[in-house]
Amino acid sequence: MAAIKAVHVSDIPHLDQVTENASIYTNRFSKGIDCVRATLTPQKFRVIGHRGSGMNILHSSDNRMQAIKENSIVSFNNAAKFSVDFVEFDVQVTKDDIPIIFHDDLIFTEENGIICEKRVTELTLAEFLTYGPQREPGNVGKSLIRKTKDGRIFNWKVADDDSLCTLQEAFQKVNSSLGFNVELKFDDYVIYKEEELVLALQAVLKVVFEYAKDRPIIFSTFQPDAARLIRGLQNTYPVYFLTNGGNEIYSDVRRNNLDEALKMCLEHGLQGIVSEVKGIFRNQEAVSRIKDANLSLLSYGQLNNVAEAVYMQYLMGVEGVIVDFVGEITEAVSDLIHPTKKEEEKSGEVASVGEGLGQIQVTNKRPNFTQLELTFLQKLISQLIQH
């Protein structure tokens, strides 16, 4: 239980700051819709590295949020040192049709004392790679700056920095055993024509099919039409629909809650949902509906950096979590959810937690909840996250 004590709610800077995403299967996917569905059997509860080893929050008082450059080769390979099966990262396509890995819609730098911004998708690859640390010795890149939602400006400096990278580089330079959850990133405030989406998705698929080899891949996206189209353009890899779970309201109703996400998946043959964790706790009844539809359910959000919240999701039937504190949460999951055979034999008491949640064997190393206590905890969490 020492791992749990290392990460508590009070350690989290702001629960409402996180913005994304997910995948969970280590099976190698074969071509064909039937093969995809046949391999979608969860082997264990998954921990997925968010943007590699965790996102960067430059104004956070928690040094872990500024330890390693997010969405970088260094971050991905660092995550591979822990018991994660996948890393999640954001893919956009440059003006010259090259898939690159970067989260923000806009990229900022400082020139002659003035903050300049450009849309990432309006840059060529060569222009994009001029920002930040450079791979070639002696070259100096443009300063990289990040702007918060409330307009504050921060120099993008972290303890272990790295260059910006392409999707192709990730396939070539990241540990081949690590699965990729490729989030297809599109601007929430842009209305895309279908042909624009198709061209971007085809550019991503070209790289994936050429370089993925046996690496497990899952696509995910918040953009409903992109999810529909990527499912239609290929049947090799699963597609998950990302949703805020009702924490924000959008003009596109397909994005507004878990039930709309479920409908979206059923209508277009998607294989799963990735929801913001608070959306799951606020709408726990939707979990059983999602499971009854044979869909996978993952979660993202800063509550996933709290081991107790992760364990509650495990009991509820969520199949995996996307986290920033990869080391701490993988250790906690190992202690709570995947005890060794020796530990199981050593345990004199084994409790069943379940009815409506599935029968889950809980050894004495884990919290022993009665059904009444479990129901109370679920209601308590639901009330806490309303504030």
Coordinates of C-alpha atoms in Angstrom, one line a residue:
M1 CA 0.0 0.0 0.0
A2 CA 3.1 2.3 0.1
A3 CA 2.5 3.1 -3.6
I4 CA -1.0 4.4 -2.8
K5 CA 0.3 6.8 -0.2
A6 CA 2.7 8.4 -2.8
V7 CA -0.1 9.8 -4.9
H8 CA -3.1 11.5 -3.3
V9 CA -5.8 13.9 -4.5
S10 CA -3.9 16.8 -2.8
D11 CA -0.9 16.1 -5.1
I12 CA -2.9 17.0 -8.2
P13 CA -2.6 20.7 -9.3
H14 CA -6.0 21.2 -11.0
L15 CA -8.4 18.4 -11.8
D16 CA -10.0 20.3 -14.7
Q17 CA -6.9 20.9 -16.7
V18 CA -6.4 17.7 -18.5
T19 CA -7.5 17.4 -22.1
E20 CA -7.1 13.9 -23.4
N21 CA -6.7 9.9 -24.3
A22 CA -6.1 5.4 -25.1
S23 CA -5.8 1.7 -25.9
I24 CA -5.4 -1.6 -24.1
Y25 CA -4.8 -4.7 -26.0
T26 CA -1.5 -6.5 -26.5
N27 CA -2.9 -8.9 -29.1
R28 CA -1.5 -8.5 -32.6
F29 CA -4.3 -7.4 -34.8
S30 CA -5.0 -9.2 -38.1
K31 CA -6.7 -7.7 -41.1
G32 CA -10.5 -8.0 -41.3
I33 CA -13.3 -6.9 -39.2
D34 CA -14.0 -10.3 -37.7
C35 CA -10.3 -10.7 -36.8
V36 CA -10.4 -7.3 -35.1
R37 CA -13.4 -8.2 -33.0
A38 CA -12.0 -11.6 -32.2
T39 CA -8.9 -10.1 -30.7
L40 CA -10.7 -7.6 -28.5
T41 CA -10.5 -9.7 -25.4
P42 CA -8.9 -7.9 -22.5
Q43 CA -6.1 -9.8 -20.9
K44 CA -5.6 -7.6 -17.9
F45 CA -6.2 -4.2 -16.5
R46 CA -4.0 -1.7 -18.4
V47 CA -2.0 1.3 -17.5
I48 CA -1.3 3.6 -20.5
G49 CA 1.3 6.4 -20.5
H50 CA -0.3 9.8 -21.3
R51 CA 1.7 11.5 -24.0
G52 CA 4.4 9.0 -23.1
S53 CA 5.6 9.3 -19.5
G54 CA 3.1 12.1 -18.7
M55 CA 1.9 15.5 -19.9
N56 CA 3.7 18.7 -19.2
I57 CA 2.0 21.3 -17.0
L58 CA 4.6 24.0 -16.8
H59 CA 2.9 26.1 -14.1
S60 CA 2.4 23.0 -11.8
S61 CA 4.1 22.9 -8.4
D62 CA 4.6 19.2 -9.0
N63 CA 8.0 18.6 -10.6
R64 CA 6.7 15.4 -12.2
M65 CA 4.7 17.5 -14.6
Q66 CA 8.0 19.1 -15.8
A67 CA 10.3 16.1 -15.7
I68 CA 10.3 14.8 -19.3
K69 CA 9.2 16.4 -22.6
E70 CA 5.7 15.1 -23.5
N71 CA 5.1 13.5 -26.8
S72 CA 8.8 12.8 -27.4
I73 CA 10.9 9.8 -28.2
V74 CA 12.6 10.1 -24.8
S75 CA 9.2 10.2 -23.0
F76 CA 8.0 7.1 -24.9
N77 CA 11.1 5.0 -24.2
N78 CA 11.1 6.1 -20.6
A79 CA 7.5 4.8 -20.2
A80 CA 8.6 1.5 -21.7
K81 CA 10.7 0.9 -18.6
F82 CA 7.6 0.4 -16.6
S83 CA 4.7 -2.1 -16.8
V84 CA 2.7 -0.2 -19.5
D85 CA 1.5 -1.9 -22.7
F86 CA 0.8 1.3 -24.6
V87 CA 1.7 5.0 -24.7
E88 CA -0.9 7.5 -25.9
F89 CA 0.1 10.4 -28.1
D90 CA -1.3 13.1 -30.4
V91 CA -0.9 13.0 -34.1
Q92 CA -1.5 15.9 -36.5
V93 CA -0.6 16.3 -40.2
T94 CA 1.6 19.1 -41.5
K95 CA 1.0 21.2 -44.6
D96 CA 3.1 18.9 -46.7
D97 CA 1.2 15.8 -45.4
I98 CA 3.6 14.4 -42.8
P99 CA 2.2 13.0 -39.6
I100 CA 3.9 14.6 -36.6
I101 CA 3.4 14.2 -32.8
F102 CA 2.3 17.3 -31.0
H103 CA -0.7 18.1 -28.8
D104 CA -1.5 21.8 -29.1
D105 CA -3.3 23.2 -32.1
L106 CA -1.0 26.3 -32.1
I107 CA 2.7 26.5 -31.6
F108 CA 4.3 29.5 -30.0
T109 CA 7.7 31.1 -30.1
E110 CA 9.3 34.5 -29.2
E111 CA 10.9 36.6 -31.9
N112 CA 12.4 40.0 -31.0
G113 CA 10.5 40.1 -27.8
I114 CA 7.1 39.4 -29.5
I115 CA 5.2 36.2 -28.9
C116 CA 4.4 34.6 -32.3
E117 CA 1.9 31.8 -33.0
K118 CA 1.3 29.5 -35.9
R119 CA -1.2 26.7 -36.5
V120 CA 0.7 23.4 -36.5
T121 CA -1.1 22.1 -39.5
E122 CA -0.2 25.2 -41.6
L123 CA 3.6 24.5 -41.1
T124 CA 5.7 22.2 -43.3
L125 CA 7.6 19.5 -41.6
A126 CA 10.9 21.5 -42.0
E127 CA 9.3 24.5 -40.3
F128 CA 7.8 22.4 -37.5
L129 CA 11.2 20.8 -36.7
T130 CA 12.8 24.2 -36.2
Y131 CA 11.1 24.7 -32.9
G132 CA 12.7 23.5 -29.6
P133 CA 15.9 21.4 -29.1
Q134 CA 17.6 20.3 -32.3
R135 CA 18.9 16.9 -33.1
E136 CA 21.9 18.1 -35.1
P137 CA 24.8 19.2 -32.9
G138 CA 25.4 23.0 -33.1
N139 CA 22.0 23.9 -34.4
V140 CA 19.8 26.1 -32.3
G141 CA 16.0 25.9 -32.6
K142 CA 13.4 28.5 -32.1
S143 CA 12.3 29.0 -28.5
L144 CA 9.3 26.9 -27.6
I145 CA 6.6 28.6 -25.5
R146 CA 3.3 27.3 -24.2
K147 CA 0.1 29.3 -23.6
T148 CA -2.5 28.2 -21.0
K149 CA -6.2 28.5 -21.5
D150 CA -6.3 31.6 -19.4
G151 CA -3.6 33.3 -21.5
R152 CA -0.5 32.8 -19.3
I153 CA 2.8 32.3 -21.1
F154 CA 5.5 29.8 -20.0
N155 CA 8.8 28.9 -21.5
W156 CA 8.5 25.2 -22.4
K157 CA 11.5 24.0 -20.3
V158 CA 11.6 20.6 -18.7
A159 CA 14.3 18.6 -16.9
D160 CA 14.8 16.0 -19.7
D161 CA 14.1 17.9 -22.9
D162 CA 13.9 16.4 -26.4
S163 CA 13.3 17.3 -30.0
L164 CA 9.9 17.4 -31.7
C165 CA 9.3 14.2 -33.7
T166 CA 7.3 12.6 -36.5
L167 CA 5.1 9.5 -36.3
Q168 CA 7.6 7.6 -38.5
E169 CA 10.4 8.4 -36.0
A170 CA 8.3 7.0 -33.2
F171 CA 7.9 3.7 -35.0
Q172 CA 11.6 3.5 -35.8
K173 CA 13.0 4.7 -32.4
V174 CA 10.7 3.5 -29.7
N175 CA 10.9 0.1 -28.1
S176 CA 9.1 -2.2 -30.5
S177 CA 7.2 -4.0 -27.7
L178 CA 5.3 -0.9 -26.7
G179 CA 1.9 -0.4 -28.2
F180 CA 0.8 2.9 -29.6
N181 CA -2.5 4.6 -28.9
V182 CA -2.6 7.1 -31.8
E183 CA -4.9 10.0 -31.0
L184 CA -6.0 11.6 -34.3
K185 CA -5.9 15.3 -33.2
F186 CA -8.2 17.9 -34.8
D187 CA -9.1 21.4 -33.7
D188 CA -12.4 21.6 -31.7
Y189 CA -13.1 25.0 -33.2
V190 CA -12.6 24.2 -36.9
I191 CA -15.3 22.7 -39.1
Y192 CA -13.6 20.2 -41.4
K193 CA -14.8 19.2 -44.8
E194 CA -14.9 15.4 -45.2
E195 CA -12.2 15.4 -47.9
E196 CA -9.9 17.3 -45.5
L197 CA -10.3 14.6 -42.8
V198 CA -9.8 11.8 -45.3
L199 CA -6.5 13.3 -46.6
A200 CA -5.1 13.7 -43.1
L201 CA -6.2 10.2 -42.1
Q202 CA -4.7 8.7 -45.3
A203 CA -1.4 10.3 -44.5
V204 CA -1.4 8.7 -41.0
L205 CA -2.5 5.3 -42.3
K206 CA 0.3 5.4 -44.9
V207 CA 2.9 5.7 -42.1
V208 CA 1.2 3.2 -39.9
F209 CA 0.9 0.5 -42.5
E210 CA 4.5 0.9 -43.6
Y211 CA 6.2 1.0 -40.2
A212 CA 3.9 -0.6 -37.5
K213 CA 4.8 -4.2 -38.3
D214 CA 3.7 -6.2 -35.3
R215 CA 3.4 -3.3 -32.9
P216 CA -0.1 -3.1 -31.3
I217 CA -2.0 0.0 -32.5
I218 CA -5.3 1.6 -31.5
F219 CA -6.7 4.8 -33.0
S220 CA -8.7 7.2 -31.0
T221 CA -10.2 10.6 -31.6
F222 CA -12.6 13.2 -30.2
Q223 CA -13.6 14.1 -33.8
P224 CA -16.8 12.1 -34.5
D225 CA -16.4 12.2 -38.3
A226 CA -12.7 11.3 -38.1
A227 CA -13.7 8.3 -36.0
R228 CA -16.3 7.2 -38.5
L229 CA -13.9 7.7 -41.5
I230 CA -10.8 6.0 -40.0
R231 CA -13.1 3.0 -39.3
G232 CA -14.2 2.9 -42.9
L233 CA -10.7 3.4 -44.3
Q234 CA -9.2 0.4 -42.6
N235 CA -10.3 -2.7 -40.6
T236 CA -6.9 -3.7 -39.3
Y237 CA -6.8 -1.7 -36.1
P238 CA -9.5 -0.9 -33.5
V239 CA -11.0 2.6 -33.3
Y240 CA -12.0 4.2 -30.0
F241 CA -14.2 7.2 -29.6
L242 CA -12.9 9.8 -27.2
T243 CA -15.4 11.7 -25.1
N244 CA -15.3 14.3 -22.3
G245 CA -18.2 12.3 -20.8
G246 CA -20.5 15.3 -20.3
N247 CA -18.0 17.5 -18.5
E248 CA -18.4 20.0 -21.3
I249 CA -21.2 20.6 -23.7
Y250 CA -20.5 20.8 -27.5
S251 CA -22.7 21.9 -30.4
D252 CA -22.1 18.4 -31.8
V253 CA -24.3 16.3 -29.6
R254 CA -22.3 13.1 -30.4
R255 CA -19.6 14.5 -28.0
N256 CA -21.8 15.3 -25.0
N257 CA -22.1 12.2 -22.9
L258 CA -21.3 8.5 -22.6
D259 CA -24.6 7.4 -24.0
E260 CA -24.0 9.4 -27.2
A261 CA -20.6 7.9 -27.4
L262 CA -22.1 4.4 -27.1
K263 CA -24.6 5.3 -29.9
M264 CA -21.7 6.5 -32.0
C265 CA -19.8 3.3 -31.6
L266 CA -22.8 1.1 -32.4
E267 CA -23.7 3.0 -35.5
H268 CA -20.2 3.0 -37.0
G269 CA -18.7 -0.2 -35.8
L270 CA -16.2 1.3 -33.4
Q271 CA -14.6 -1.0 -30.8
G272 CA -14.4 1.2 -27.7
I273 CA -14.8 4.4 -25.7
V274 CA -12.2 6.5 -23.9
S275 CA -13.9 8.8 -21.4
E276 CA -12.8 11.5 -19.0
V277 CA -12.8 9.7 -15.7
K278 CA -15.2 12.1 -14.0
G279 CA -17.7 11.4 -16.7
I280 CA -17.6 7.7 -15.7
F281 CA -18.0 8.4 -12.0
R282 CA -20.9 10.7 -12.7
N283 CA -22.7 8.2 -15.0
Q284 CA -21.8 4.9 -13.5
E285 CA -24.9 3.2 -15.0
A286 CA -23.5 3.8 -18.5
V287 CA -20.6 1.4 -17.7
S288 CA -22.9 -1.6 -17.7
R289 CA -24.6 -0.5 -20.9
I290 CA -21.2 -0.1 -22.6
K291 CA -20.0 -3.5 -21.4
D292 CA -23.3 -5.1 -22.5
A293 CA -22.6 -3.8 -26.0
N294 CA -19.3 -5.6 -26.0
L295 CA -17.3 -2.4 -26.2
S296 CA -14.1 -1.7 -24.3
L297 CA -14.0 1.2 -21.9
L298 CA -10.9 3.2 -21.0
S299 CA -10.5 6.5 -19.1
Y300 CA -8.3 9.5 -19.0
G301 CA -8.0 12.5 -16.7
Q302 CA -5.9 13.7 -13.7
L303 CA -8.0 11.6 -11.2
N304 CA -6.2 8.7 -12.9
N305 CA -3.0 9.8 -11.1
V306 CA -4.7 8.8 -7.8
A307 CA -4.3 5.0 -7.1
E308 CA -7.6 4.8 -5.2
A309 CA -9.6 6.2 -8.1
V310 CA -7.9 3.8 -10.5
Y311 CA -8.8 0.9 -8.2
M312 CA -12.4 2.0 -8.1
Q313 CA -12.6 2.0 -11.9
Y314 CA -11.1 -1.5 -12.0
L315 CA -13.9 -2.7 -9.7
M316 CA -16.5 -0.9 -11.9
G317 CA -15.3 -2.7 -15.0
V318 CA -13.2 0.0 -16.7
E319 CA -10.5 -1.9 -18.6
G320 CA -7.6 0.6 -18.5
V321 CA -6.5 4.1 -17.5
I322 CA -4.3 6.7 -19.2
V323 CA -2.0 8.2 -16.6
D324 CA 0.7 10.8 -16.1
F325 CA 2.5 9.3 -13.1
V326 CA 3.5 6.1 -14.9
G327 CA 5.9 4.8 -12.3
E328 CA 3.6 5.3 -9.3
I329 CA 0.4 4.1 -10.9
T330 CA 2.0 1.0 -12.5
E331 CA 3.4 0.1 -9.1
A332 CA 0.0 0.7 -7.4
V333 CA -1.8 -1.4 -10.0
S334 CA 0.7 -4.2 -9.5
D335 CA 0.1 -4.2 -5.8
L336 CA -3.7 -3.8 -5.9
I337 CA -4.8 -5.6 -9.0
H338 CA -2.1 -8.0 -10.1
P339 CA -0.7 -9.7 -7.0
T340 CA 1.8 -12.4 -7.6
K341 CA 0.8 -16.0 -7.3
K342 CA 2.9 -16.3 -4.2
E343 CA 1.0 -13.4 -2.6
E344 CA -2.3 -15.0 -3.5
E345 CA -1.2 -18.3 -1.9
K346 CA 0.0 -16.4 1.1
S347 CA -3.4 -14.7 1.5
G348 CA -5.6 -16.6 4.0
E349 CA -8.7 -14.5 3.2
V350 CA -10.1 -13.9 -0.2
A351 CA -13.2 -11.7 -0.6
S352 CA -15.6 -11.5 -3.5
V353 CA -16.7 -8.0 -4.5
G354 CA -19.3 -7.9 -7.1
E355 CA -23.0 -8.1 -7.9
G356 CA -23.5 -5.9 -10.9
L357 CA -19.7 -5.3 -11.1
G358 CA -18.6 -8.9 -11.9
Q359 CA -17.0 -11.3 -9.4
I360 CA -13.6 -9.9 -8.5
Q361 CA -11.2 -11.8 -6.3
V362 CA -9.6 -9.4 -3.8
T363 CA -6.7 -10.7 -1.7
N364 CA -5.9 -9.3 1.7
K365 CA -3.2 -7.0 0.2
R366 CA -6.0 -5.0 -1.4
P367 CA -8.8 -3.1 0.3
N368 CA -11.6 -5.5 1.3
F369 CA -14.9 -3.7 0.4
T370 CA -18.3 -5.0 1.2
Q371 CA -21.0 -4.4 -1.4
L372 CA -22.5 -1.7 0.9
E373 CA -19.1 0.0 1.3
L374 CA -18.4 -0.1 -2.4
T375 CA -21.8 1.5 -3.2
F376 CA -21.1 4.2 -0.6
L377 CA -17.6 4.9 -2.1
Q378 CA -19.0 5.2 -5.6
K379 CA -21.7 7.7 -4.4
L380 CA -19.1 9.6 -2.4
I381 CA -16.8 9.9 -5.4
S382 CA -19.7 11.0 -7.6
Q383 CA -20.6 13.8 -5.0
L384 CA -17.0 14.9 -4.6
I385 CA -16.4 15.5 -8.3
Q386 CA -19.4 17.7 -8.6
H387 CA -17.4 20.4 -7.0

